[in-house]
PDB file of C-alpha atoms in Angstrom:
ATOM      1  CA  GLN A   1     140.520 146.823   5.729  1.00 89.00           C
ATOM      2  CA  VAL A   2     142.801 148.465   8.297  1.00 93.00           C
ATOM      3  CA  GLN A   3     141.939 149.809  11.686  1.00 95.00           C
ATOM      4  CA  LEU A   4     143.984 152.270  13.709  1.00 96.00           C
ATOM      5  CA  VAL A   5     143.297 152.976  17.370  1.00 96.00           C
ATOM      6  CA  GLU A   6     145.074 155.713  19.242  1.00 96.00           C
ATOM      7  CA  SER A   7     145.255 155.913  23.020  1.00 97.00           C
ATOM      8  CA  GLY A   8     147.190 157.587  25.760  1.00 97.00           C
ATOM      9  CA  GLY A   9     145.886 161.122  25.538  1.00 97.00           C
ATOM     10  CA  GLY A  10     144.697 163.099  28.485  1.00 97.00           C
ATOM     11  CA  LEU A  11     144.873 166.276  30.510  1.00 98.00           C
ATOM     12  CA  VAL A  12     148.312 167.105  31.850  1.00 98.00           C
ATOM     13  CA  GLN A  13     150.225 170.133  33.101  1.00 98.00           C
ATOM     14  CA  ALA A  14     152.926 171.955  31.247  1.00 98.00           C
ATOM     15  CA  GLY A  15     156.206 170.082  31.617  1.00 97.00           C
ATOM     16  CA  ASP A  16     154.564 166.700  31.963  1.00 98.00           C
ATOM     17  CA  SER A  17     154.977 163.759  29.574  1.00 98.00           C
ATOM     18  CA  LEU A  18     152.580 161.532  27.700  1.00 98.00           C
ATOM     19  CA  ARG A  19     153.045 158.480  25.567  1.00 98.00           C
ATOM     20  CA  LEU A  20     150.546 157.931  22.790  1.00 98.00           C
ATOM     21  CA  SER A  21     150.003 154.535  21.257  1.00 97.00           C
ATOM     22  CA  CYS A  22     148.713 153.635  17.814  1.00 96.00           C
ATOM     23  CA  VAL A  23     147.664 150.032  17.312  1.00 95.00           C
ATOM     24  CA  ALA A  24     147.215 148.834  13.773  1.00 93.00           C
ATOM     25  CA  SER A  25     145.124 145.812  12.843  1.00 90.00           C
ATOM     26  CA  GLY A  26     143.675 144.223   9.771  1.00 89.00           C
ATOM     27  CA  ARG A  27     145.295 143.991   6.379  1.00 86.00           C
ATOM     28  CA  THR A  28     148.242 146.236   7.005  1.00 81.00           C
ATOM     29  CA  GLY A  29     150.798 144.073   5.289  1.00 80.00           C
ATOM     30  CA  SER A  30     154.247 144.077   6.851  1.00 76.00           C
ATOM     31  CA  LYS A  31     155.797 147.158   5.313  1.00 85.00           C
ATOM     32  CA  TYR A  32     153.740 150.164   6.311  1.00 89.00           C
ATOM     33  CA  GLY A  33     154.650 153.627   7.385  1.00 92.00           C
ATOM     34  CA  ILE A  34     153.052 155.492  10.270  1.00 93.00           C
ATOM     35  CA  GLY A  35     152.658 159.191  10.731  1.00 94.00           C
ATOM     36  CA  TRP A  36     151.387 161.243  13.634  1.00 95.00           C
ATOM     37  CA  PHE A  37     149.465 164.400  12.930  1.00 96.00           C
ATOM     38  CA  ARG A  38     147.675 166.824  15.205  1.00 97.00           C
ATOM     39  CA  GLN A  39     144.959 169.376  14.903  1.00 97.00           C
ATOM     40  CA  ALA A  40     144.323 172.144  17.381  1.00 96.00           C
ATOM     41  CA  PRO A  41     140.970 173.946  17.586  1.00 92.00           C
ATOM     42  CA  GLY A  42     140.612 176.425  14.794  1.00 94.00           C
ATOM     43  CA  LYS A  43     143.826 175.326  13.118  1.00 96.00           C
ATOM     44  CA  GLU A  44     144.741 173.108  10.245  1.00 96.00           C
ATOM     45  CA  ARG A  45     146.018 169.630  10.779  1.00 95.00           C
ATOM     46  CA  GLU A  46     149.784 169.516  10.951  1.00 93.00           C
ATOM     47  CA  PHE A  47     152.367 166.789  10.633  1.00 93.00           C
ATOM     48  CA  VAL A  48     154.207 165.837  13.806  1.00 93.00           C
ATOM     49  CA  VAL A  49     156.457 162.878  12.951  1.00 93.00           C
ATOM     50  CA  GLY A  50     156.596 159.854  10.703  1.00 92.00           C
ATOM     51  CA  ILE A  51     158.410 156.548  10.695  1.00 90.00           C
ATOM     52  CA  ARG A  52     159.237 154.601   7.566  1.00 86.00           C
ATOM     53  CA  TRP A  53     159.155 150.890   7.209  1.00 78.00           C
ATOM     54  CA  LYS A  54     162.424 150.768   5.285  1.00 71.00           C
ATOM     55  CA  ASP A  55     164.481 152.267   8.081  1.00 70.00           C
ATOM     56  CA  ALA A  56     162.808 152.448  11.490  1.00 69.00           C
ATOM     57  CA  ASN A  57     165.470 154.886  12.573  1.00 64.00           C
ATOM     58  CA  ALA A  58     164.657 157.356   9.850  1.00 62.00           C
ATOM     59  CA  TYR A  59     161.786 159.719  10.586  1.00 77.00           C
ATOM     60  CA  TYR A  60     160.698 163.291   9.962  1.00 72.00           C
ATOM     61  CA  TYR A  61     160.041 165.802  12.674  1.00 75.00           C
ATOM     62  CA  LEU A  62     158.703 169.273  12.794  1.00 78.00           C
ATOM     63  CA  ASP A  63     161.792 171.265  13.720  1.00 77.00           C
ATOM     64  CA  SER A  64     160.019 172.769  16.673  1.00 79.00           C
ATOM     65  CA  LEU A  65     159.328 169.329  18.183  1.00 87.00           C
ATOM     66  CA  LYS A  66     162.724 167.820  17.851  1.00 80.00           C
ATOM     67  CA  GLY A  67     164.135 166.943  21.221  1.00 87.00           C
ATOM     68  CA  ARG A  68     160.760 166.686  22.858  1.00 93.00           C
ATOM     69  CA  PHE A  69     158.843 164.158  20.726  1.00 93.00           C
ATOM     70  CA  THR A  70     160.143 160.702  19.837  1.00 91.00           C
ATOM     71  CA  ILE A  71     158.552 158.042  17.684  1.00 91.00           C
ATOM     72  CA  SER A  72     159.216 154.344  17.947  1.00 90.00           C
ATOM     73  CA  ARG A  73     157.600 151.160  16.736  1.00 88.00           C
ATOM     74  CA  ASP A  74     157.153 147.606  17.918  1.00 86.00           C
ATOM     75  CA  ASN A  75     156.603 145.608  14.754  1.00 78.00           C
ATOM     76  CA  ALA A  76     155.807 142.422  16.621  1.00 80.00           C
ATOM     77  CA  GLN A  77     152.896 144.113  18.358  1.00 80.00           C
ATOM     78  CA  SER A  78     151.950 146.380  15.450  1.00 86.00           C
ATOM     79  CA  VAL A  79     152.185 149.384  17.745  1.00 93.00           C
ATOM     80  CA  VAL A  80     153.739 152.754  17.154  1.00 93.00           C
ATOM     81  CA  TYR A  81     154.434 155.087  20.083  1.00 95.00           C
ATOM     82  CA  LEU A  82     154.761 158.792  20.307  1.00 96.00           C
ATOM     83  CA  GLN A  83     156.645 159.852  23.413  1.00 95.00           C
ATOM     84  CA  MET A  84     155.998 163.505  24.212  1.00 97.00           C
ATOM     85  CA  ASN A  85     158.108 165.179  26.862  1.00 97.00           C
ATOM     86  CA  ASN A  86     158.082 168.628  28.358  1.00 96.00           C
ATOM     87  CA  LEU A  87     154.658 169.279  27.002  1.00 97.00           C
ATOM     88  CA  LYS A  88     153.544 172.857  26.385  1.00 95.00           C
ATOM     89  CA  PRO A  89     150.077 174.391  26.186  1.00 96.00           C
ATOM     90  CA  GLU A  90     150.574 174.884  22.441  1.00 94.00           C
ATOM     91  CA  ASP A  91     150.817 171.091  22.098  1.00 96.00           C
ATOM     92  CA  THR A  92     147.100 170.893  22.940  1.00 97.00           C
ATOM     93  CA  ALA A  93     145.385 169.160  20.027  1.00 98.00           C
ATOM     94  CA  VAL A  94     143.742 166.036  18.837  1.00 98.00           C
ATOM     95  CA  TYR A  95     146.478 163.657  17.792  1.00 98.00           C
ATOM     96  CA  TYR A  96     145.901 161.255  14.925  1.00 98.00           C
ATOM     97  CA  CYS A  97     147.947 158.386  13.646  1.00 97.00           C
ATOM     98  CA  ALA A  98     147.841 157.432  10.016  1.00 97.00           C
ATOM     99  CA  LEU A  99     149.111 154.467   8.035  1.00 96.00           C
ATOM    100  CA  ASP A 100     150.461 154.343   4.522  1.00 94.00           C
ATOM    101  CA  LEU A 101     150.789 151.002   2.777  1.00 93.00           C
ATOM    102  CA  ASP A 102     153.878 152.102   0.871  1.00 90.00           C
ATOM    103  CA  GLY A 103     155.947 152.400   4.034  1.00 89.00           C
ATOM    104  CA  LEU A 104     156.918 156.039   3.492  1.00 88.00           C
ATOM    105  CA  GLY A 105     156.003 157.716   6.759  1.00 90.00           C
ATOM    106  CA  SER A 106     155.814 160.954   4.863  1.00 90.00           C
ATOM    107  CA  HIS A 107     154.807 164.430   6.100  1.00 91.00           C
ATOM    108  CA  VAL A 108     152.224 164.573   3.285  1.00 93.00           C
ATOM    109  CA  ALA A 109     148.788 163.732   4.664  1.00 95.00           C
ATOM    110  CA  GLY A 110     147.449 162.760   1.268  1.00 95.00           C
ATOM    111  CA  LEU A 111     149.826 159.833   1.055  1.00 95.00           C
ATOM    112  CA  TYR A 112     148.247 158.039   3.975  1.00 97.00           C
ATOM    113  CA  ASP A 113     145.653 155.369   3.357  1.00 96.00           C
ATOM    114  CA  TYR A 114     144.074 155.000   6.759  1.00 97.00           C
ATOM    115  CA  TRP A 115     143.482 157.246   9.747  1.00 97.00           C
ATOM    116  CA  GLY A 116     142.605 156.674  13.375  1.00 97.00           C
ATOM    117  CA  GLN A 117     139.888 158.503  15.281  1.00 97.00           C
ATOM    118  CA  GLY A 118     142.295 160.576  17.285  1.00 97.00           C
ATOM    119  CA  THR A 119     143.108 161.077  20.933  1.00 98.00           C
ATOM    120  CA  GLN A 120     142.823 164.373  22.767  1.00 98.00           C
ATOM    121  CA  VAL A 121     145.859 165.877  24.438  1.00 98.00           C
ATOM    122  CA  THR A 122     145.265 168.898  26.621  1.00 98.00           C
ATOM    123  CA  VAL A 123     148.154 170.689  28.304  1.00 98.00           C
ATOM    124  CA  SER A 124     147.337 173.247  30.965  1.00 97.00           C
ATOM    125  CA  SER A 125     149.670 176.066  31.906  1.00 94.00           C
TER     126      SER A 125
END
């Protein structure tokens, strides 16, 4: 079994920054991929960014988030971070991290094996 715990969300003002953390524990193996997704009220869940095991420098971003959001991972601590800068009200959502045992870090939600409970990010204007 695998557990994912997100943290770091909160209420901020437009232009502020937040860093979300996703801690993985349990039987993750050593070659897993992590994706961050978000879901705003009344909207479908959308992919934010993923990081592959094979190449920690290779990841997929929504085009609209490039330059503001950055993903990184600390394999020794089994933590993946999502640094979010210059936050905008439209970034308000519950942010989820997900883990895939194949190490893909794909934008396809169905390829992930485990999901966290989510952390709320609220950006006021």
